[in-house]
């Protein structure tokens, strides 16, 4: 694509066409964009880096055949491949290691790749973690939480927010579970969830324009979205919730039932309602006084826990910030670290209205993110487009392209195998699904590494975990599992084996080998200088050492600087 | 992340693996560096060690009244229990009564220490540890009346984890938030270290804002030191050279940044790893915890200061789990026990190395917590108490005023969120002054310091 063509597209972006119906599958075109067709291997491959756990050759061909739009629409129609049923299939002794294994298995094989990627993105926004004293013993509950993200990935954000809020996993993680007021003991409602649902899950700390830039007051200062009293009031609104059926079905919550309910981590929390108070027991575990929450919205006195919950979540969901807040974060997870305000604005507008008057349609939002001209042509518009890849997604990429399979010995005996990346991915990658050190995820949306990127006023969230030690850990993972494999019959074996037979058959031709791997993993986008450096190295390896030639070539191509970045 | 330590796993695997070439590759890249260029310019040495309590530590259960009925609401155990109810140290859930007898005495005060802090109690009473009362992020001194009337100038987003964590690291409550005070101090002092010396700002917790300066950036190590690039048996450095050539060939903003980190890591590895290998192990035993492992590594880095040409070093370590909205009664004792044991072990290690007068450790956390209970925990507060330990500390005293612990009292905004009476800026400036930041540079490092009556809280000798 040349410069004049981009210019034409930008002009087209200013032409707002008339309303289109969602049934047309044509939400983008109402903004006047023509969704262009894929142009070559790199165009399709780069698109699939944003939308899958790794572009396999067949999927690259598929995108080239059907085009971006039809590929997305086909993916939007696929049913979710859920994690919890796979985890339950392990039977006894289920732990969080098995949960990570299910995550890798699903990334490798699930047909609903886009849904899985969006759910993973959501898991880094609506964070819960098994690094938690209670949840570390509840792998099924955490898997069920992930399934909620999967089921709602293309649903409505209002529904997702409610399901996430009421899951006992979140109830435990951010301690809304059994929050109440007890004047006798001087106990006040727990503020944790009230604060973080606003700061991290919906509206953020300061008022935003629809393009994601901060609104400023007359002094040029950012304007806080809410004040501490709004948090206190929302905490009051979020009181009275316990495990489902904590009252044992008789409609009256006894003090011991409130305090020591039967555990139920897999169903949504419910209010535990007192109908016949015991001596000394509160009339209600829910705080029923009037509350003034964000936007100075009043929740009237006397509402039930469900009524306060509905009105509070409606208020957050309807806030003007949610569209740009969620749009910015999802764009960062899928496409680029520094979206232009125009890009955020276009996606937020789809969040605000999907074209048929519905707010919060995540399927339409994902579609808008991926088919936006900045997603498809951002690499031609600015040199700072794109993002550092998440290390976990590099692993799944390599494994998908070369049909990795778990070592059969691993199924019988996990202690067989090196390097422990399936059960404890964070050892190597400083990240693992739903295993963040805190609700602030592995990295924050506004993280900027000191130096050129910070000085340019740009951000690069993934660099927050790219420390002097992690960059070595990640490279060493690939060296150890590719090049440094133990010999046959060695006591330790490698957890995953990739299929390199096809590459071995061309290994005698170093140029062809490296070019083929460049096509497989980088869609031919590794620069010629780097490619030649690797070819020279491979030619130094004896031609009979086909495995060494292949594995070194993969290692050097895949860990080269250009391969670490998604464009 | 507790209970997860890959390097221990690696050690276990290495020790149980039979002889074979494929694991034994870490030591193949030893390269001699010219030590002469690394000689520190000065002969003195000083290090600051920040112990970050991640999540907002409930310091009101660390430093607390131990005498009932003093009549002074800042030191009276009865005021404390009235505000803290079931969160109070000494609360008996079965009887609903309170008993302060387990609280550890600090010489000459009615204030005591959490029963788990026996190690810190001895250091306080022998003069190596000072307590600093009621510190928090501020822009200027504020009163309750000013806050209530809306006239107070306050840092943005009070009580938010991310914002107050930034404010503690920058010591610049209304600043741009792109550098931390260790970083700004290092910008001024890095030249005291030899040319070619690694960054004086060394992190065992990964990236952090505290150590970011305009020119000096944090350098990260693991609890076992730097990590080698594993390139297998590579006698002619052909693989390593190719890695470096590919990094040099890379273009683009993200590529260049990543390569800069990786090249720095490669360059520092040989120097640091060979120096660490050459030293005998420390005899001081550290607690077998994440914080203990980190402080052990800090002590080892201090041990090789001359090999690194380091006249000044800063370190950041952390310990998580302090955001005790839930399960505080169950979780806090172990957390508190661990910091006390680790601070004491680290001090002992500096004695072993003969640098106890040159190394100062100090605690910080984004905020303390509400005095009152949310049932089984506490929520985000503001001002809180901290500890400074080392031979250069004028210890055995509490610096500053203990706050009135009365709910809705003069020092409380609401729920026992205590208004700080000393700022992060003053706490940090006192440390920075000892570290060597010159008086004329203090306003550069701490732009708001002039807003306070005192720029030195007096706890350093």
mmCIF file of N, CA and C in Angstrom, chain A residues 175 185-192 195-196 199 205 228 384-388 418 426-428 435 440 447 449-451 453-454 458 460 463-464 466-469 471-473 475-476 479-480 484 486 490 492 530 533 537 548 552 556 561 564-565 567, chain B residues 1 4-7 9-10 13 16-17 22 85 157 159-163 178 206-207 212 217 219-222 227-232 238-239 242-243 246-247 249 253-255 257-259 261-262 264-266 325 372-375 379-380 415 417:
data_model
loop_
_atom_site.group_PDB
_atom_site.id
_atom_site.type_symbol
_atom_site.label_atom_id
_atom_site.label_comp_id
_atom_site.label_asym_id
_atom_site.label_seq_id
_atom_site.Cartn_x
_atom_site.Cartn_y
_atom_site.Cartn_z
ATOM 1 N N UNK A 175 -12.904 -9.306 47.893
ATOM 2 C CA UNK A 175 -13.515 -9.297 49.233
ATOM 3 C C UNK A 175 -14.862 -8.583 49.350
ATOM 4 N N UNK A 185 -19.970 -3.978 66.478
ATOM 5 C CA UNK A 185 -18.528 -4.226 66.447
ATOM 6 C C UNK A 185 -17.754 -3.105 65.757
ATOM 7 N N UNK A 186 -18.454 -2.050 65.332
ATOM 8 C CA UNK A 186 -17.760 -0.961 64.647
ATOM 9 C C UNK A 186 -17.250 -1.366 63.279
ATOM 10 N N UNK A 187 -17.940 -2.287 62.639
ATOM 11 C CA UNK A 187 -17.477 -2.801 61.350
ATOM 12 C C UNK A 187 -18.157 -2.072 60.197
ATOM 13 N N UNK A 188 -17.343 -1.630 59.244
ATOM 14 C CA UNK A 188 -17.840 -0.908 58.071
ATOM 15 C C UNK A 188 -17.724 -1.789 56.822
ATOM 16 N N UNK A 189 -18.559 -1.524 55.805
ATOM 17 C CA UNK A 189 -18.481 -2.319 54.569
ATOM 18 C C UNK A 189 -17.091 -2.274 53.934
ATOM 19 N N UNK A 190 -16.693 -3.389 53.361
ATOM 20 C CA UNK A 190 -15.385 -3.534 52.725
ATOM 21 C C UNK A 190 -15.351 -2.705 51.439
ATOM 22 N N UNK A 191 -14.342 -1.840 51.309
ATOM 23 C CA UNK A 191 -14.285 -0.919 50.173
ATOM 24 C C UNK A 191 -13.538 -1.483 48.954
ATOM 25 N N UNK A 192 -12.988 -2.656 49.094
ATOM 26 C CA UNK A 192 -12.050 -3.146 48.086
ATOM 27 C C UNK A 192 -12.684 -3.228 46.692
ATOM 28 N N UNK A 195 -13.918 0.071 45.107
ATOM 29 C CA UNK A 195 -12.856 0.895 44.544
ATOM 30 C C UNK A 195 -12.372 0.325 43.214
ATOM 31 N N UNK A 196 -12.057 -0.966 43.190
ATOM 32 C CA UNK A 196 -11.376 -1.505 42.007
ATOM 33 C C UNK A 196 -12.328 -1.707 40.824
ATOM 34 N N UNK A 199 -12.028 1.763 39.406
ATOM 35 C CA UNK A 199 -10.700 2.171 38.930
ATOM 36 C C UNK A 199 -10.212 1.292 37.784
ATOM 37 N N UNK A 205 -9.935 6.442 36.755
ATOM 38 C CA UNK A 205 -9.721 7.439 37.793
ATOM 39 C C UNK A 205 -10.138 8.845 37.398
ATOM 40 N N UNK A 228 -13.782 9.786 47.359
ATOM 41 C CA UNK A 228 -13.818 8.738 48.382
ATOM 42 C C UNK A 228 -15.233 8.455 48.908
ATOM 43 N N UNK A 384 5.846 3.714 15.273
ATOM 44 C CA UNK A 384 5.660 3.270 16.651
ATOM 45 C C UNK A 384 4.422 2.391 16.810
ATOM 46 N N UNK A 385 3.826 1.986 15.700
ATOM 47 C CA UNK A 385 2.673 1.088 15.761
ATOM 48 C C UNK A 385 3.113 -0.289 16.256
ATOM 49 N N UNK A 386 2.206 -0.974 16.937
ATOM 50 C CA UNK A 386 2.459 -2.349 17.357
ATOM 51 C C UNK A 386 2.776 -2.444 18.829
ATOM 52 N N UNK A 387 3.312 -3.593 19.199
ATOM 53 C CA UNK A 387 3.565 -3.824 20.618
ATOM 54 C C UNK A 387 4.579 -4.933 20.798
ATOM 55 N N UNK A 388 5.235 -4.916 21.950
ATOM 56 C CA UNK A 388 6.052 -6.064 22.334
ATOM 57 C C UNK A 388 5.122 -7.245 22.577
ATOM 58 N N UNK A 418 11.342 -31.492 31.547
ATOM 59 C CA UNK A 418 11.891 -30.155 31.551
ATOM 60 C C UNK A 418 11.111 -29.321 30.529
ATOM 61 N N UNK A 426 5.047 -18.923 34.861
ATOM 62 C CA UNK A 426 5.663 -17.676 35.308
ATOM 63 C C UNK A 426 7.139 -17.846 35.630
ATOM 64 N N UNK A 427 7.616 -19.062 35.873
ATOM 65 C CA UNK A 427 9.049 -19.263 36.063
ATOM 66 C C UNK A 427 9.852 -18.714 34.886
ATOM 67 N N UNK A 428 9.303 -18.892 33.691
ATOM 68 C CA UNK A 428 10.043 -18.517 32.496
ATOM 69 C C UNK A 428 9.571 -17.186 31.915
ATOM 70 N N UNK A 435 -2.830 -15.571 36.982
ATOM 71 C CA UNK A 435 -1.836 -15.766 38.044
ATOM 72 C C UNK A 435 -1.030 -14.473 38.252
ATOM 73 N N UNK A 440 -3.631 -5.475 39.607
ATOM 74 C CA UNK A 440 -3.079 -4.562 38.608
ATOM 75 C C UNK A 440 -2.384 -5.297 37.465
ATOM 76 N N UNK A 447 2.364 1.735 31.578
ATOM 77 C CA UNK A 447 3.790 1.545 31.856
ATOM 78 C C UNK A 447 4.624 1.976 30.649
ATOM 79 N N UNK A 449 8.807 2.111 29.597
ATOM 80 C CA UNK A 449 10.192 1.865 30.035
ATOM 81 C C UNK A 449 11.012 3.149 29.948
ATOM 82 N N UNK A 450 11.854 3.406 30.957
ATOM 83 C CA UNK A 450 12.655 4.622 30.925
ATOM 84 C C UNK A 450 13.578 4.619 29.716
ATOM 85 N N UNK A 451 13.767 5.775 29.132
ATOM 86 C CA UNK A 451 14.595 5.879 27.936
ATOM 87 C C UNK A 451 13.767 6.407 26.780
ATOM 88 N N UNK A 453 11.354 5.341 24.837
ATOM 89 C CA UNK A 453 9.895 5.234 24.752
ATOM 90 C C UNK A 453 9.235 6.207 25.726
ATOM 91 N N UNK A 454 9.737 6.249 26.958
ATOM 92 C CA UNK A 454 9.207 7.214 27.937
ATOM 93 C C UNK A 454 9.416 8.644 27.440
ATOM 94 N N UNK A 458 5.387 7.841 24.969
ATOM 95 C CA UNK A 458 4.627 6.650 24.582
ATOM 96 C C UNK A 458 4.668 5.615 25.702
ATOM 97 N N UNK A 460 4.459 1.220 26.702
ATOM 98 C CA UNK A 460 4.732 -0.134 26.214
ATOM 99 C C UNK A 460 4.525 -1.091 27.383
ATOM 100 N N UNK A 463 6.638 -4.145 28.540
ATOM 101 C CA UNK A 463 8.008 -3.954 29.013
ATOM 102 C C UNK A 463 8.094 -3.935 30.535
ATOM 103 N N UNK A 464 6.963 -3.808 31.211
ATOM 104 C CA UNK A 464 7.047 -3.803 32.672
ATOM 105 C C UNK A 464 7.635 -5.111 33.203
ATOM 106 N N UNK A 466 9.618 -7.022 31.200
ATOM 107 C CA UNK A 466 10.825 -7.317 30.411
ATOM 108 C C UNK A 466 12.052 -6.775 31.141
ATOM 109 N N UNK A 467 12.447 -7.454 32.208
ATOM 110 C CA UNK A 467 13.595 -7.022 32.998
ATOM 111 C C UNK A 467 14.870 -7.678 32.464
ATOM 112 N N UNK A 468 15.999 -7.284 33.044
ATOM 113 C CA UNK A 468 17.276 -7.900 32.689
ATOM 114 C C UNK A 468 17.233 -9.417 32.870
ATOM 115 N N UNK A 469 16.484 -9.886 33.845
ATOM 116 C CA UNK A 469 16.420 -11.332 34.082
ATOM 117 C C UNK A 469 15.378 -11.994 33.178
ATOM 118 N N UNK A 471 14.271 -11.153 30.158
ATOM 119 C CA UNK A 471 14.636 -11.291 28.741
ATOM 120 C C UNK A 471 15.556 -12.499 28.552
ATOM 121 N N UNK A 472 16.358 -12.796 29.560
ATOM 122 C CA UNK A 472 17.205 -13.989 29.489
ATOM 123 C C UNK A 472 16.378 -15.256 29.701
ATOM 124 N N UNK A 473 15.474 -15.217 30.668
ATOM 125 C CA UNK A 473 14.629 -16.390 30.924
ATOM 126 C C UNK A 473 13.872 -16.798 29.662
ATOM 127 N N UNK A 475 14.516 -16.065 26.438
ATOM 128 C CA UNK A 475 15.428 -16.591 25.415
ATOM 129 C C UNK A 475 15.896 -17.991 25.790
ATOM 130 N N UNK A 476 16.213 -18.179 27.074
ATOM 131 C CA UNK A 476 16.718 -19.486 27.509
ATOM 132 C C UNK A 476 15.662 -20.566 27.418
ATOM 133 N N UNK A 479 15.913 -21.621 23.897
ATOM 134 C CA UNK A 479 17.146 -22.367 23.639
ATOM 135 C C UNK A 479 17.067 -23.773 24.234
ATOM 136 N N UNK A 480 16.595 -23.831 25.474
ATOM 137 C CA UNK A 480 16.552 -25.133 26.154
ATOM 138 C C UNK A 480 15.569 -26.095 25.502
ATOM 139 N N UNK A 484 18.805 -27.142 23.046
ATOM 140 C CA UNK A 484 19.528 -27.807 24.134
ATOM 141 C C UNK A 484 18.774 -29.023 24.661
ATOM 142 N N UNK A 486 17.706 -32.704 25.711
ATOM 143 C CA UNK A 486 18.486 -33.838 26.202
ATOM 144 C C UNK A 486 18.522 -34.965 25.167
ATOM 145 N N UNK A 490 17.735 -39.907 28.124
ATOM 146 C CA UNK A 490 18.197 -39.109 29.253
ATOM 147 C C UNK A 490 17.083 -39.077 30.302
ATOM 148 N N UNK A 492 15.764 -36.740 31.973
ATOM 149 C CA UNK A 492 14.829 -35.643 31.781
ATOM 150 C C UNK A 492 14.500 -35.504 30.304
ATOM 151 N N UNK A 530 19.507 -9.723 8.790
ATOM 152 C CA UNK A 530 19.401 -10.701 9.869
ATOM 153 C C UNK A 530 19.304 -12.109 9.306
ATOM 154 N N UNK A 533 22.702 -13.311 8.347
ATOM 155 C CA UNK A 533 23.515 -13.643 9.521
ATOM 156 C C UNK A 533 23.186 -15.055 10.011
ATOM 157 N N UNK A 537 25.462 -18.695 9.975
ATOM 158 C CA UNK A 537 25.670 -19.537 11.150
ATOM 159 C C UNK A 537 25.268 -20.995 10.845
ATOM 160 N N UNK A 548 20.189 -30.109 14.648
ATOM 161 C CA UNK A 548 20.839 -28.903 15.168
ATOM 162 C C UNK A 548 20.646 -27.732 14.213
ATOM 163 N N UNK A 552 18.504 -24.601 15.730
ATOM 164 C CA UNK A 552 19.208 -23.320 15.860
ATOM 165 C C UNK A 552 18.591 -22.260 14.955
ATOM 166 N N UNK A 556 17.189 -18.739 16.400
ATOM 167 C CA UNK A 556 17.712 -17.419 16.051
ATOM 168 C C UNK A 556 16.672 -16.564 15.318
ATOM 169 N N UNK A 561 15.221 -9.646 17.290
ATOM 170 C CA UNK A 561 14.434 -8.492 17.762
ATOM 171 C C UNK A 561 13.116 -8.316 17.016
ATOM 172 N N UNK A 564 10.170 -10.369 18.183
ATOM 173 C CA UNK A 564 9.615 -10.118 19.516
ATOM 174 C C UNK A 564 8.507 -9.078 19.487
ATOM 175 N N UNK A 565 8.325 -8.457 18.325
ATOM 176 C CA UNK A 565 7.397 -7.325 18.215
ATOM 177 C C UNK A 565 6.278 -7.674 17.248
ATOM 178 N N UNK A 567 3.373 -6.355 14.735
ATOM 179 C CA UNK A 567 3.081 -5.137 13.968
ATOM 180 C C UNK A 567 1.767 -5.278 13.242
ATOM 181 N N UNK B 1 5.610 -13.871 44.515
ATOM 182 C CA UNK B 1 4.743 -15.056 44.493
ATOM 183 C C UNK B 1 5.363 -16.126 45.373
ATOM 184 N N UNK B 4 6.934 -20.361 44.910
ATOM 185 C CA UNK B 4 7.278 -20.644 43.531
ATOM 186 C C UNK B 4 8.650 -20.053 43.276
ATOM 187 N N UNK B 5 9.620 -20.870 43.113
ATOM 188 C CA UNK B 5 10.969 -20.377 42.905
ATOM 189 C C UNK B 5 11.647 -21.290 41.919
ATOM 190 N N UNK B 6 11.723 -20.795 40.675
ATOM 191 C CA UNK B 6 12.266 -21.647 39.628
ATOM 192 C C UNK B 6 13.712 -21.995 39.894
ATOM 193 N N UNK B 7 14.439 -21.051 40.469
ATOM 194 C CA UNK B 7 15.853 -21.324 40.598
ATOM 195 C C UNK B 7 16.132 -22.418 41.615
ATOM 196 N N UNK B 9 14.098 -24.855 41.955
ATOM 197 C CA UNK B 9 13.738 -26.018 41.158
ATOM 198 C C UNK B 9 14.915 -26.417 40.274
ATOM 199 N N UNK B 10 15.536 -25.410 39.670
ATOM 200 C CA UNK B 10 16.684 -25.678 38.807
ATOM 201 C C UNK B 10 17.802 -26.338 39.593
ATOM 202 N N UNK B 13 16.994 -29.835 40.218
ATOM 203 C CA UNK B 13 17.150 -30.654 39.021
ATOM 204 C C UNK B 13 18.617 -30.896 38.714
ATOM 205 N N UNK B 16 20.240 -33.467 40.918
ATOM 206 C CA UNK B 16 19.805 -34.849 40.775
ATOM 207 C C UNK B 16 20.066 -35.385 39.370
ATOM 208 N N UNK B 17 20.461 -34.503 38.453
ATOM 209 C CA UNK B 17 20.704 -34.990 37.099
ATOM 210 C C UNK B 17 22.048 -35.698 37.038
ATOM 211 N N UNK B 22 24.185 -31.297 28.691
ATOM 212 C CA UNK B 22 23.165 -30.357 28.240
ATOM 213 C C UNK B 22 22.741 -29.356 29.291
ATOM 214 N N UNK B 85 -11.405 -2.436 67.357
ATOM 215 C CA UNK B 85 -12.283 -3.553 67.745
ATOM 216 C C UNK B 85 -11.643 -4.901 67.448
ATOM 217 N N UNK B 157 -5.780 11.292 43.742
ATOM 218 C CA UNK B 157 -6.219 9.913 43.913
ATOM 219 C C UNK B 157 -5.725 9.301 45.219
ATOM 220 N N UNK B 159 -5.595 7.187 48.378
ATOM 221 C CA UNK B 159 -6.100 5.844 48.753
ATOM 222 C C UNK B 159 -6.153 4.872 47.577
ATOM 223 N N UNK B 160 -5.671 5.290 46.394
ATOM 224 C CA UNK B 160 -5.562 4.340 45.284
ATOM 225 C C UNK B 160 -4.179 3.699 45.343
ATOM 226 N N UNK B 161 -4.140 2.369 45.225
ATOM 227 C CA UNK B 161 -2.855 1.649 45.279
ATOM 228 C C UNK B 161 -1.836 2.241 44.321
ATOM 229 N N UNK B 162 -2.239 2.294 43.033
ATOM 230 C CA UNK B 162 -1.259 2.638 42.015
ATOM 231 C C UNK B 162 -0.752 4.062 42.211
ATOM 232 N N UNK B 163 -1.658 4.979 42.530
ATOM 233 C CA UNK B 163 -1.240 6.374 42.647
ATOM 234 C C UNK B 163 -0.378 6.614 43.879
ATOM 235 N N UNK B 178 7.514 10.488 36.354
ATOM 236 C CA UNK B 178 8.358 9.734 35.423
ATOM 237 C C UNK B 178 9.731 9.398 35.978
ATOM 238 N N UNK B 206 12.366 -6.424 39.998
ATOM 239 C CA UNK B 206 11.982 -6.053 38.643
ATOM 240 C C UNK B 206 11.832 -4.556 38.504
ATOM 241 N N UNK B 207 11.125 -4.160 37.455
ATOM 242 C CA UNK B 207 11.017 -2.741 37.161
ATOM 243 C C UNK B 207 10.264 -2.007 38.259
ATOM 244 N N UNK B 212 14.168 4.892 38.840
ATOM 245 C CA UNK B 212 14.293 5.480 37.508
ATOM 246 C C UNK B 212 14.719 6.937 37.626
ATOM 247 N N UNK B 217 18.984 4.098 35.216
ATOM 248 C CA UNK B 217 17.798 3.231 35.245
ATOM 249 C C UNK B 217 18.087 2.012 36.121
ATOM 250 N N UNK B 219 18.695 -1.705 37.322
ATOM 251 C CA UNK B 219 19.224 -2.953 36.763
ATOM 252 C C UNK B 219 18.681 -4.088 37.623
ATOM 253 N N UNK B 220 18.070 -5.090 36.985
ATOM 254 C CA UNK B 220 17.388 -6.149 37.728
ATOM 255 C C UNK B 220 18.230 -7.409 37.821
ATOM 256 N N UNK B 221 18.249 -7.963 39.017
ATOM 257 C CA UNK B 221 18.848 -9.284 39.211
ATOM 258 C C UNK B 221 17.815 -10.181 39.868
ATOM 259 N N UNK B 222 18.070 -11.482 39.845
ATOM 260 C CA UNK B 222 17.192 -12.431 40.520
ATOM 261 C C UNK B 222 17.726 -12.665 41.926
ATOM 262 N N UNK B 227 21.096 -13.431 35.435
ATOM 263 C CA UNK B 227 20.789 -14.636 34.659
ATOM 264 C C UNK B 227 21.661 -14.645 33.406
ATOM 265 N N UNK B 228 22.302 -15.790 33.159
ATOM 266 C CA UNK B 228 23.127 -15.946 31.956
ATOM 267 C C UNK B 228 22.240 -16.135 30.741
ATOM 268 N N UNK B 229 22.748 -15.742 29.596
ATOM 269 C CA UNK B 229 22.133 -16.179 28.346
ATOM 270 C C UNK B 229 22.675 -17.565 28.052
ATOM 271 N N UNK B 230 21.789 -18.530 27.996
ATOM 272 C CA UNK B 230 22.211 -19.909 27.751
ATOM 273 C C UNK B 230 22.350 -20.122 26.251
ATOM 274 N N UNK B 231 23.593 -20.304 25.797
ATOM 275 C CA UNK B 231 23.801 -20.604 24.383
ATOM 276 C C UNK B 231 24.546 -21.925 24.212
ATOM 277 N N UNK B 232 24.503 -22.746 25.251
ATOM 278 C CA UNK B 232 25.103 -24.066 25.136
ATOM 279 C C UNK B 232 26.625 -24.001 25.076
ATOM 280 N N UNK B 238 30.383 -18.254 18.979
ATOM 281 C CA UNK B 238 29.698 -17.989 17.712
ATOM 282 C C UNK B 238 28.207 -17.748 17.923
ATOM 283 N N UNK B 239 27.603 -18.485 18.840
ATOM 284 C CA UNK B 239 26.161 -18.244 19.070
ATOM 285 C C UNK B 239 25.951 -16.904 19.772
ATOM 286 N N UNK B 242 26.310 -14.130 17.399
ATOM 287 C CA UNK B 242 25.165 -13.992 16.497
ATOM 288 C C UNK B 242 23.990 -13.305 17.207
ATOM 289 N N UNK B 243 23.767 -13.681 18.471
ATOM 290 C CA UNK B 243 22.703 -13.004 19.229
ATOM 291 C C UNK B 243 22.958 -11.496 19.242
ATOM 292 N N UNK B 246 22.433 -9.907 15.765
ATOM 293 C CA UNK B 246 21.007 -9.753 15.431
ATOM 294 C C UNK B 246 20.402 -8.572 16.192
ATOM 295 N N UNK B 247 20.820 -8.412 17.441
ATOM 296 C CA UNK B 247 20.299 -7.258 18.190
ATOM 297 C C UNK B 247 20.756 -5.958 17.543
ATOM 298 N N UNK B 249 21.347 -5.500 14.470
ATOM 299 C CA UNK B 249 20.680 -5.308 13.175
ATOM 300 C C UNK B 249 19.229 -4.871 13.318
ATOM 301 N N UNK B 253 11.316 0.988 17.406
ATOM 302 C CA UNK B 253 11.318 1.455 18.790
ATOM 303 C C UNK B 253 11.292 0.310 19.809
ATOM 304 N N UNK B 254 10.373 -0.626 19.608
ATOM 305 C CA UNK B 254 10.254 -1.712 20.585
ATOM 306 C C UNK B 254 11.463 -2.641 20.507
ATOM 307 N N UNK B 255 11.911 -2.942 19.282
ATOM 308 C CA UNK B 255 13.051 -3.827 19.099
ATOM 309 C C UNK B 255 14.293 -3.252 19.776
ATOM 310 N N UNK B 257 14.513 -1.039 22.161
ATOM 311 C CA UNK B 257 14.394 -1.020 23.626
ATOM 312 C C UNK B 257 14.674 -2.407 24.200
ATOM 313 N N UNK B 258 14.090 -3.423 23.592
ATOM 314 C CA UNK B 258 14.289 -4.776 24.102
ATOM 315 C C UNK B 258 15.755 -5.178 23.997
ATOM 316 N N UNK B 259 16.376 -4.837 22.887
ATOM 317 C CA UNK B 259 17.783 -5.197 22.703
ATOM 318 C C UNK B 259 18.673 -4.458 23.700
ATOM 319 N N UNK B 261 17.919 -3.680 26.737
ATOM 320 C CA UNK B 261 17.823 -4.397 28.017
ATOM 321 C C UNK B 261 18.651 -5.684 27.961
ATOM 322 N N UNK B 262 18.498 -6.407 26.863
ATOM 323 C CA UNK B 262 19.181 -7.700 26.755
ATOM 324 C C UNK B 262 20.699 -7.510 26.687
ATOM 325 N N UNK B 264 22.394 -4.985 27.955
ATOM 326 C CA UNK B 264 22.833 -4.588 29.289
ATOM 327 C C UNK B 264 22.956 -5.806 30.193
ATOM 328 N N UNK B 265 21.979 -6.683 30.086
ATOM 329 C CA UNK B 265 21.987 -7.884 30.910
ATOM 330 C C UNK B 265 23.183 -8.766 30.564
ATOM 331 N N UNK B 266 23.448 -8.918 29.277
ATOM 332 C CA UNK B 266 24.613 -9.687 28.826
ATOM 333 C C UNK B 266 25.910 -9.069 29.335
ATOM 334 N N UNK B 325 -7.652 -6.554 53.097
ATOM 335 C CA UNK B 325 -9.090 -6.306 53.198
ATOM 336 C C UNK B 325 -9.785 -7.491 53.864
ATOM 337 N N UNK B 372 -10.518 1.340 61.610
ATOM 338 C CA UNK B 372 -11.664 0.496 61.919
ATOM 339 C C UNK B 372 -11.733 -0.692 60.975
ATOM 340 N N UNK B 373 -12.562 -1.636 61.354
ATOM 341 C CA UNK B 373 -12.584 -2.952 60.726
ATOM 342 C C UNK B 373 -13.659 -3.012 59.659
ATOM 343 N N UNK B 374 -13.411 -3.824 58.598
ATOM 344 C CA UNK B 374 -14.499 -4.115 57.660
ATOM 345 C C UNK B 374 -15.084 -5.501 57.933
ATOM 346 N N UNK B 375 -14.809 -6.026 59.115
ATOM 347 C CA UNK B 375 -15.311 -7.343 59.476
ATOM 348 C C UNK B 375 -14.161 -8.305 59.698
ATOM 349 N N UNK B 379 -9.347 -1.416 55.327
ATOM 350 C CA UNK B 379 -9.317 -0.832 53.990
ATOM 351 C C UNK B 379 -8.197 0.220 53.890
ATOM 352 N N UNK B 380 -8.115 0.824 52.705
ATOM 353 C CA UNK B 380 -6.986 1.711 52.416
ATOM 354 C C UNK B 380 -7.008 2.952 53.302
ATOM 355 N N UNK B 415 -13.304 6.744 59.155
ATOM 356 C CA UNK B 415 -12.969 5.344 59.377
ATOM 357 C C UNK B 415 -11.556 5.131 59.919
ATOM 358 N N UNK B 417 -8.794 6.799 58.667
ATOM 359 C CA UNK B 417 -7.769 7.128 57.664
ATOM 360 C C UNK B 417 -7.029 8.335 58.222
#
